[in-house]
Coordinates of C-alpha atoms and ligand atoms in Angstrom, one line a residue:
M24 CA 159.1 63.3 101.1
R25 CA 158.4 66.7 99.7
K26 CA 161.8 68.6 100.0
I27 CA 161.5 72.6 100.3
S28 CA 163.4 76.2 100.7
I29 CA 161.4 79.0 102.7
L30 CA 162.2 82.9 101.9
G31 CA 161.9 84.7 104.7
A32 CA 161.4 82.1 107.0
T33 CA 161.9 84.5 109.9
G34 CA 158.5 86.3 109.0
S35 CA 154.7 86.0 109.6
I36 CA 154.1 83.6 106.9
G37 CA 158.0 81.9 107.3
T38 CA 157.0 80.9 111.3
Q39 CA 153.5 79.8 110.0
T40 CA 155.0 77.6 107.5
L41 CA 157.1 76.4 109.9
E42 CA 154.4 75.4 112.2
V43 CA 152.6 73.8 109.4
L44 CA 155.7 71.8 109.1
R45 CA 155.8 70.8 112.3
F46 CA 152.3 70.0 111.9
H47 CA 153.0 67.3 109.0
K48 CA 156.2 66.3 110.8
G49 CA 158.1 63.8 108.1
E50 CA 156.3 65.0 105.4
F51 CA 158.7 67.7 104.4
E52 CA 162.5 68.8 104.3
L53 CA 163.5 72.1 104.9
L54 CA 166.6 72.6 103.1
G55 CA 167.4 76.4 102.3
I56 CA 165.7 79.4 104.1
S57 CA 166.4 83.1 104.4
A58 CA 166.2 85.9 106.6
H59 CA 167.0 89.6 106.6
K60 CA 168.3 90.2 110.0
S61 CA 166.3 88.0 112.8
V62 CA 169.6 86.0 113.8
D63 CA 167.9 84.6 116.8
K64 CA 165.5 83.3 114.6
V65 CA 167.5 81.8 112.5
I66 CA 169.5 80.0 115.1
G67 CA 166.1 78.3 116.6
I68 CA 165.3 77.1 113.1
V69 CA 168.9 76.1 112.0
K70 CA 168.4 74.1 115.4
E71 CA 165.1 72.4 114.9
F72 CA 165.1 71.8 111.4
S73 CA 168.7 71.6 110.3
P74 CA 168.6 73.4 107.1
K75 CA 171.9 73.1 104.6
V76 CA 171.8 76.5 103.3
V77 CA 171.0 79.8 105.1
A78 CA 170.6 83.4 103.2
I79 CA 170.6 86.3 105.3
T80 CA 170.5 89.9 103.3
E81 CA 171.9 92.2 106.1
K82 CA 175.4 92.8 106.5
E83 CA 175.8 92.6 110.2
A84 CA 173.2 90.3 110.7
Y85 CA 175.3 88.1 108.6
E86 CA 178.8 88.5 110.3
E87 CA 177.1 88.1 113.9
L88 CA 175.0 84.8 112.1
K89 CA 178.6 83.5 111.0
N90 CA 180.0 83.6 114.8
R91 CA 176.8 82.6 116.5
L92 CA 176.9 79.2 114.0
I93 CA 180.5 78.9 114.9
K94 CA 179.9 79.6 119.0
E95 CA 176.8 77.2 119.0
G96 CA 178.8 74.5 117.1
L97 CA 175.9 74.4 114.2
S98 CA 176.7 73.7 110.7
C99 CA 175.0 75.2 107.6
N100 CA 176.2 76.7 104.2
L101 CA 175.7 80.4 105.1
V102 CA 175.3 82.9 102.1
F103 CA 174.8 86.1 101.8
G104 CA 172.8 89.0 99.6
M105 CA 170.5 88.5 96.4
E106 CA 173.1 86.3 95.6
G107 CA 172.1 84.4 98.6
L108 CA 168.5 84.4 98.2
K109 CA 169.0 83.2 94.4
K110 CA 171.3 80.0 96.1
V111 CA 168.0 79.3 98.4
A112 CA 166.0 79.2 95.7
S113 CA 167.0 77.3 93.0
L114 CA 169.0 74.2 95.3
D115 CA 169.1 70.8 93.2
E116 CA 167.0 69.1 95.2
V117 CA 164.3 71.2 96.5
D118 CA 160.8 71.0 94.9
M119 CA 158.9 73.9 95.8
V120 CA 159.9 77.5 97.1
V121 CA 157.7 79.6 99.3
T122 CA 158.2 83.0 98.9
S123 CA 157.5 85.2 102.1
V124 CA 160.1 87.5 101.8
V125 CA 158.3 91.0 101.8
G126 CA 158.4 93.0 99.1
M127 CA 159.5 93.3 95.4
I128 CA 163.0 92.1 96.5
G129 CA 161.6 88.5 96.3
L130 CA 161.2 89.2 92.1
E131 CA 164.8 88.0 91.5
P132 CA 164.7 85.1 93.6
T133 CA 161.5 84.0 92.6
L134 CA 162.6 84.1 88.7
E135 CA 165.5 81.9 89.5
A136 CA 163.3 79.3 91.4
I137 CA 161.1 79.7 88.2
R138 CA 164.1 79.0 86.1
H139 CA 165.2 75.6 88.3
K140 CA 161.9 74.4 87.7
K141 CA 160.8 74.7 91.1
D142 CA 157.3 75.0 92.2
I143 CA 156.2 78.3 93.8
A144 CA 154.3 78.8 97.0
L145 CA 153.6 82.4 96.6
A146 CA 152.8 84.6 99.3
N147 CA 155.1 87.5 98.2
K148 CA 152.2 89.4 96.1
E149 CA 154.4 92.5 95.1
T150 CA 156.7 90.4 92.8
L151 CA 153.4 89.7 90.8
V152 CA 152.4 92.6 90.7
V153 CA 155.6 94.2 89.5
A154 CA 156.2 92.0 86.7
G155 CA 153.1 89.7 86.6
E156 CA 153.9 89.1 83.0
L157 CA 157.3 87.8 83.3
I158 CA 156.4 85.1 86.3
M159 CA 153.5 84.0 84.5
R160 CA 155.2 83.4 81.3
E161 CA 158.4 82.3 82.6
A162 CA 156.3 79.6 84.9
K163 CA 154.8 78.5 81.7
N164 CA 157.7 78.0 80.0
F165 CA 159.3 76.2 82.7
G166 CA 156.3 73.9 83.5
V167 CA 156.2 75.3 87.2
K168 CA 152.9 75.7 89.8
I169 CA 152.7 78.9 90.6
L170 CA 150.5 78.0 94.5
P171 CA 149.0 80.9 96.0
V172 CA 149.2 81.4 99.7
D173 CA 147.6 84.3 99.5
S174 CA 143.9 83.4 101.2
E175 CA 141.9 85.0 98.6
H176 CA 143.9 83.6 96.1
S177 CA 144.2 80.6 97.7
A178 CA 140.3 80.5 97.9
I179 CA 139.8 80.9 94.1
Y180 CA 142.6 78.7 93.2
Q181 CA 140.2 76.0 95.0
C182 CA 136.9 77.6 93.7
L183 CA 138.6 76.6 90.3
Q184 CA 139.5 73.2 90.9
G185 CA 137.3 70.6 88.8
N186 CA 135.8 73.4 86.4
E187 CA 138.7 73.5 83.8
N188 CA 136.2 73.5 81.3
N189 CA 133.7 75.9 82.7
K190 CA 134.0 79.8 82.0
I191 CA 134.2 82.3 84.6
S192 CA 132.2 85.5 84.9
K193 CA 134.3 87.2 88.0
V194 CA 136.1 86.6 90.2
I195 CA 135.1 88.3 94.3
L196 CA 137.7 89.2 96.7
T197 CA 136.7 89.6 99.9
A198 CA 137.9 92.4 102.3
S199 CA 137.9 92.4 106.0
G200 CA 138.2 96.6 105.0
G201 CA 141.1 96.9 107.7
P202 CA 140.8 98.8 111.4
F203 CA 139.7 102.4 109.1
R204 CA 136.3 100.4 107.8
G205 CA 133.8 103.1 107.6
K206 CA 135.8 106.3 108.3
N207 CA 136.2 109.2 106.1
L208 CA 139.1 111.3 105.2
E209 CA 138.9 113.9 108.3
F210 CA 139.6 111.2 110.3
L211 CA 142.3 109.4 108.3
K212 CA 144.6 112.9 108.3
S213 CA 145.7 112.2 112.1
V214 CA 146.1 108.4 112.1
K215 CA 149.5 106.9 113.8
V216 CA 151.3 104.3 113.1
G217 CA 149.8 102.0 116.1
D218 CA 146.3 102.3 114.7
A219 CA 147.3 101.7 111.0
L220 CA 149.3 98.5 112.6
K221 CA 146.0 97.2 114.8
H222 CA 144.0 94.7 112.1
P223 CA 141.0 93.7 113.3
K224 CA 141.2 90.0 111.9
W225 CA 144.8 89.4 110.8
T226 CA 148.1 89.4 112.6
M227 CA 150.7 90.2 109.8
G228 CA 153.8 91.7 109.2
A229 CA 153.9 95.4 109.5
K230 CA 154.5 96.5 106.1
I231 CA 151.2 94.3 104.7
S232 CA 149.4 95.2 108.0
I233 CA 149.7 99.1 106.6
D234 CA 148.5 97.7 103.4
S235 CA 145.6 96.3 104.7
S236 CA 144.4 99.8 106.6
T237 CA 145.0 101.7 103.2
L238 CA 143.5 98.8 100.8
M239 CA 146.3 99.4 98.9
N240 CA 146.4 95.2 99.8
K241 CA 143.1 94.6 98.4
G242 CA 144.5 96.8 95.1
L243 CA 147.7 94.4 94.9
E244 CA 145.6 91.3 95.2
V245 CA 143.4 92.6 92.6
I246 CA 146.7 93.1 90.0
E247 CA 147.8 89.2 91.8
A248 CA 144.3 87.9 90.9
H249 CA 144.4 89.4 87.3
F250 CA 147.6 87.5 86.7
L251 CA 147.1 84.4 88.6
F252 CA 143.7 83.5 86.9
N253 CA 144.4 85.6 83.6
C254 CA 141.0 87.8 84.5
D255 CA 140.2 90.8 83.3
Y256 CA 140.1 94.1 85.6
D257 CA 136.3 94.5 84.8
N258 CA 135.8 90.9 85.8
I259 CA 137.6 91.1 89.3
Q260 CA 135.2 93.1 91.9
V261 CA 136.3 93.5 95.7
V262 CA 133.2 92.6 98.4
V263 CA 134.1 94.1 101.7
H264 CA 133.3 91.0 104.0
P265 CA 134.7 92.4 107.8
Q266 CA 134.1 89.0 109.5
S267 CA 136.9 87.4 106.9
I268 CA 135.2 83.9 106.8
I269 CA 134.3 83.8 103.4
H270 CA 138.2 83.9 101.6
S271 CA 137.0 84.5 98.5
M272 CA 134.4 83.5 95.6
V273 CA 134.1 82.4 91.7
E274 CA 131.2 83.5 89.5
Y275 CA 130.5 81.2 86.5
T276 CA 128.6 82.3 83.7
D277 CA 125.3 80.5 84.6
G278 CA 125.3 82.3 87.8
S279 CA 126.6 80.0 90.2
V280 CA 129.1 81.5 92.9
I281 CA 131.4 79.1 94.7
A282 CA 133.1 80.2 97.4
Q283 CA 135.7 79.0 100.0
L284 CA 135.6 79.2 103.6
G285 CA 137.3 78.3 106.5
T286 CA 138.9 79.6 109.9
T287 CA 141.0 83.5 109.5
D288 CA 144.3 81.5 109.9
M289 CA 147.1 82.0 106.9
R290 CA 148.3 78.1 107.9
L291 CA 145.1 76.9 106.0
A292 CA 146.0 78.4 103.0
I293 CA 149.9 77.2 103.4
Q294 CA 148.7 73.9 104.2
Y295 CA 147.1 73.8 101.2
A296 CA 149.9 75.0 98.6
L297 CA 152.4 72.7 100.7
N298 CA 150.3 69.5 99.7
Y299 CA 148.8 70.4 96.9
K300 CA 146.9 68.6 95.5
E301 CA 145.9 66.6 98.4
R302 CA 144.0 67.7 101.4
K303 CA 145.8 66.5 104.2
G304 CA 145.9 67.2 107.8
N305 CA 143.7 70.3 110.0
V306 CA 146.2 73.2 111.1
A307 CA 143.9 75.5 111.2
G308 CA 140.7 74.0 113.0
N309 CA 136.9 74.2 112.1
L310 CA 134.4 76.7 111.5
D311 CA 131.7 76.3 114.0
F312 CA 128.5 77.5 112.0
Y313 CA 126.4 77.8 115.2
K314 CA 129.0 80.2 116.2
L315 CA 128.8 82.4 113.6
K316 CA 126.1 85.2 114.0
E317 CA 126.4 86.7 110.6
L318 CA 128.6 86.9 107.3
T319 CA 128.2 90.5 106.2
F320 CA 128.8 92.4 102.8
E321 CA 129.8 96.2 101.9
E322 CA 130.7 98.0 99.0
P323 CA 134.5 99.2 99.3
D324 CA 135.1 103.0 99.5
F325 CA 136.9 104.0 96.8
K326 CA 137.2 107.8 97.3
T327 CA 138.3 107.2 101.0
F328 CA 140.6 104.2 100.2
K329 CA 142.0 105.7 97.0
C330 CA 144.7 103.4 97.1
L331 CA 142.3 100.4 95.7
A332 CA 141.5 103.0 92.9
L333 CA 145.0 103.5 91.8
A334 CA 145.6 100.2 91.9
Y335 CA 142.8 99.4 89.4
K336 CA 144.2 102.1 87.1
A337 CA 147.2 100.7 87.8
G338 CA 146.8 97.4 86.5
K339 CA 144.6 98.3 83.7
I340 CA 147.3 100.4 82.1
G341 CA 149.5 97.9 83.1
K342 CA 153.2 98.2 81.7
L343 CA 155.4 99.3 84.1
L344 CA 152.5 101.7 86.2
P345 CA 152.2 98.6 88.8
A346 CA 155.7 98.3 89.6
I347 CA 155.9 102.8 89.9
M348 CA 152.8 102.3 91.9
N349 CA 154.1 99.1 94.2
G350 CA 158.0 101.3 94.4
A351 CA 156.5 104.1 95.9
N352 CA 154.1 102.4 98.0
E353 CA 156.9 100.3 99.7
A354 CA 159.1 103.6 100.1
C355 CA 156.0 105.5 101.4
V356 CA 155.2 102.7 103.9
D357 CA 158.6 102.6 105.2
L358 CA 158.4 106.2 105.5
F359 CA 155.2 106.1 107.3
L360 CA 156.3 103.3 109.7
N361 CA 159.5 105.5 110.5
E362 CA 157.4 108.4 111.4
K363 CA 158.6 110.5 108.4
I364 CA 155.4 111.0 106.6
R365 CA 151.8 111.4 107.8
Y366 CA 149.3 108.3 107.1
L367 CA 147.3 110.3 103.7
D368 CA 150.8 111.5 102.5
I369 CA 151.4 107.7 101.4
V370 CA 148.7 107.8 98.9
N371 CA 149.4 111.1 97.6
T372 CA 152.3 110.7 97.3
I373 CA 151.7 107.1 94.8
E374 CA 149.5 109.2 93.1
E375 CA 152.5 111.5 92.4
C376 CA 154.5 108.9 91.3
M377 CA 152.1 107.7 88.9
E378 CA 151.3 110.6 87.1
N379 CA 155.0 111.8 87.0
F380 CA 156.9 108.6 86.0
D381 CA 157.1 107.1 82.3
Y382 CA 155.5 104.0 82.4
N383 CA 155.6 103.3 78.7
K384 CA 158.2 100.6 78.5
E385 CA 157.9 96.8 78.3
V386 CA 158.1 94.8 81.6
T387 CA 161.6 93.3 81.7
L388 CA 163.4 92.2 84.8
E389 CA 166.1 95.3 84.2
N390 CA 162.8 98.1 83.3
V391 CA 161.0 96.5 86.6
I392 CA 164.2 97.2 88.9
N393 CA 165.4 100.3 87.3
I394 CA 162.0 102.1 87.6
D395 CA 161.6 100.7 91.2
K396 CA 165.1 102.3 91.7
E397 CA 164.3 105.8 90.6
V398 CA 160.8 105.8 91.9
R399 CA 162.4 104.8 96.0
K400 CA 164.7 107.4 95.2
F401 CA 162.6 110.0 94.0
V402 CA 159.9 109.2 97.1
Y403 CA 163.0 108.9 99.7
S404 CA 164.1 112.8 98.3
K405 CA 161.0 114.0 98.6
W406 CA 160.7 113.6 102.2
S407 CA 164.1 113.9 103.5
Ligands
LIG505 P1 156.6 90.0 107.4 O1 157.5 91.2 107.6 O2 156.6 89.5 108.9 O3 158.4 89.2 107.0 C1 159.0 89.6 106.1 C2 160.3 88.0 105.9 O4 161.1 88.9 104.8 C3 161.0 88.0 107.1 O5 161.7 87.0 107.3 C4 162.3 89.1 106.9 O6 163.3 88.7 107.3 C5 162.7 89.2 105.4 N1 162.6 90.6 104.6 C6 162.6 91.7 105.2 N2 163.1 92.7 104.6 C7 164.2 91.7 103.5 C8 164.9 92.4 102.4 N3 165.3 93.7 102.2 N4 165.4 91.5 102.2 C9 165.1 90.2 102.1 N5 164.4 89.9 102.7 C10 163.6 90.5 103.5 O7 156.0 89.9 106.0 P2 154.8 88.9 105.9 O8 155.1 87.4 106.5 O9 153.7 89.5 106.7 O10 154.7 89.0 104.6 C11 155.4 88.4 103.8 C12 155.1 88.3 102.4 O11 153.7 87.7 102.4 C13 154.3 89.7 101.9 O12 154.8 89.9 100.5 C14 153.1 89.8 102.0 O13 152.2 90.7 101.6 C15 152.4 88.6 101.7 N6 151.7 88.0 102.7 C16 151.4 87.9 103.8 C17 150.1 87.5 104.6 C18 150.5 87.6 106.4 O14 149.4 87.1 106.7 N7 151.1 88.1 106.9 C19 148.9 87.3 104.2 C20 149.1 87.0 102.7 C21 150.6 87.9 101.9 P3 163.8 89.4 108.7 O15 162.9 88.6 109.8 O16 164.8 89.3 109.3 O17 163.5 91.0 109.0
LIG506 MG1 145.4 88.5 101.4

């Protein structure tokens, strides 16, 4: 039986990972989970899966959960904060850690898991964006597999299987285009939170939904692909594919393109990572090609959705620039979700941070954490 921990068990990916565990009943044991503040959801998970360790990162929720566990007669080791996340990430018996917290808060626990030789099922793309060099180096040093959960990267990973000795000419990341595909800057000026949260194809957490609408999500994925597949930025192409049926593709030097297709369902990628290398079960159903009328492709609009262009720039320059971009984005998305800034303030503030912060330092844990703090401080004080 594979033993796993889930960081961010109460979120969109966390919840779908639990569905995959239910589907594959008896094949996995859930030993550790984390959540930020969703006490009711944690109680439900503890009742159903009996994890040994639960980490909570919000103080009030921690106190509340402590009382609820006693009241409901449930027993588990309740731990708090970053130390708690690290504990869940490094439990002795765990084989694999699913990293599905949102944001670069996932960096330290992911490193901790790698250093304890746990394979990683990686949904938390921000971690690779801010410190890809460090994560991939440590994964290599500790002989750990990083299995992508992001659907595009899972697709590419699958397209690479069996081709270890063949050279690729490019990876092609598909993008749905988000809710504002085809719109212009004039339209984007008056976008409201509710509009940006309505993704046409995927139901996801709030932060990644906003990222998908600005195309920052695709930008983060370009950097993620660079590190996961050791691929030059010039060989990573984004193609808008509104139907989201082709999850991504790999082009080999002979001109052949291998694509991975499937239902628009994250459980497909989660199931693949959890069962790797076996293909087992069918949690997400089958495609019906008689019903798929068309698959279409477009070039992304880099001018209107400048976040994508900024991400290529950050990735190509490297060093701490991706961390600066990511920190500014996380802070801006939070401000936008709380209606403190307008939609286009997101991209403009990110660009301002990328122009003004000094990125010219080595990608170490300390440098990444420090620059992230500074950038967030700047963004929050700018808009306070
Ligand atoms: P959600 O917002 O739905 O869930 C986030 C999870 O992280 C929750 O368990 C939440 O706990 C926890 N969390 C929130 N803030 C903190 C914090 N400050 N410290 C520790 N834990 C925290 O996000 P998603 O599931 O949508 O996304 C998770 C990650 O997966 C992101 O990196 C995203 O980019 C990536 N991803 C998501 C996809 C999707 O379809 N949703 C697809 C591909 C990648 P609580 O519930 O208690 O607040
Ligand atoms: Mg994705």
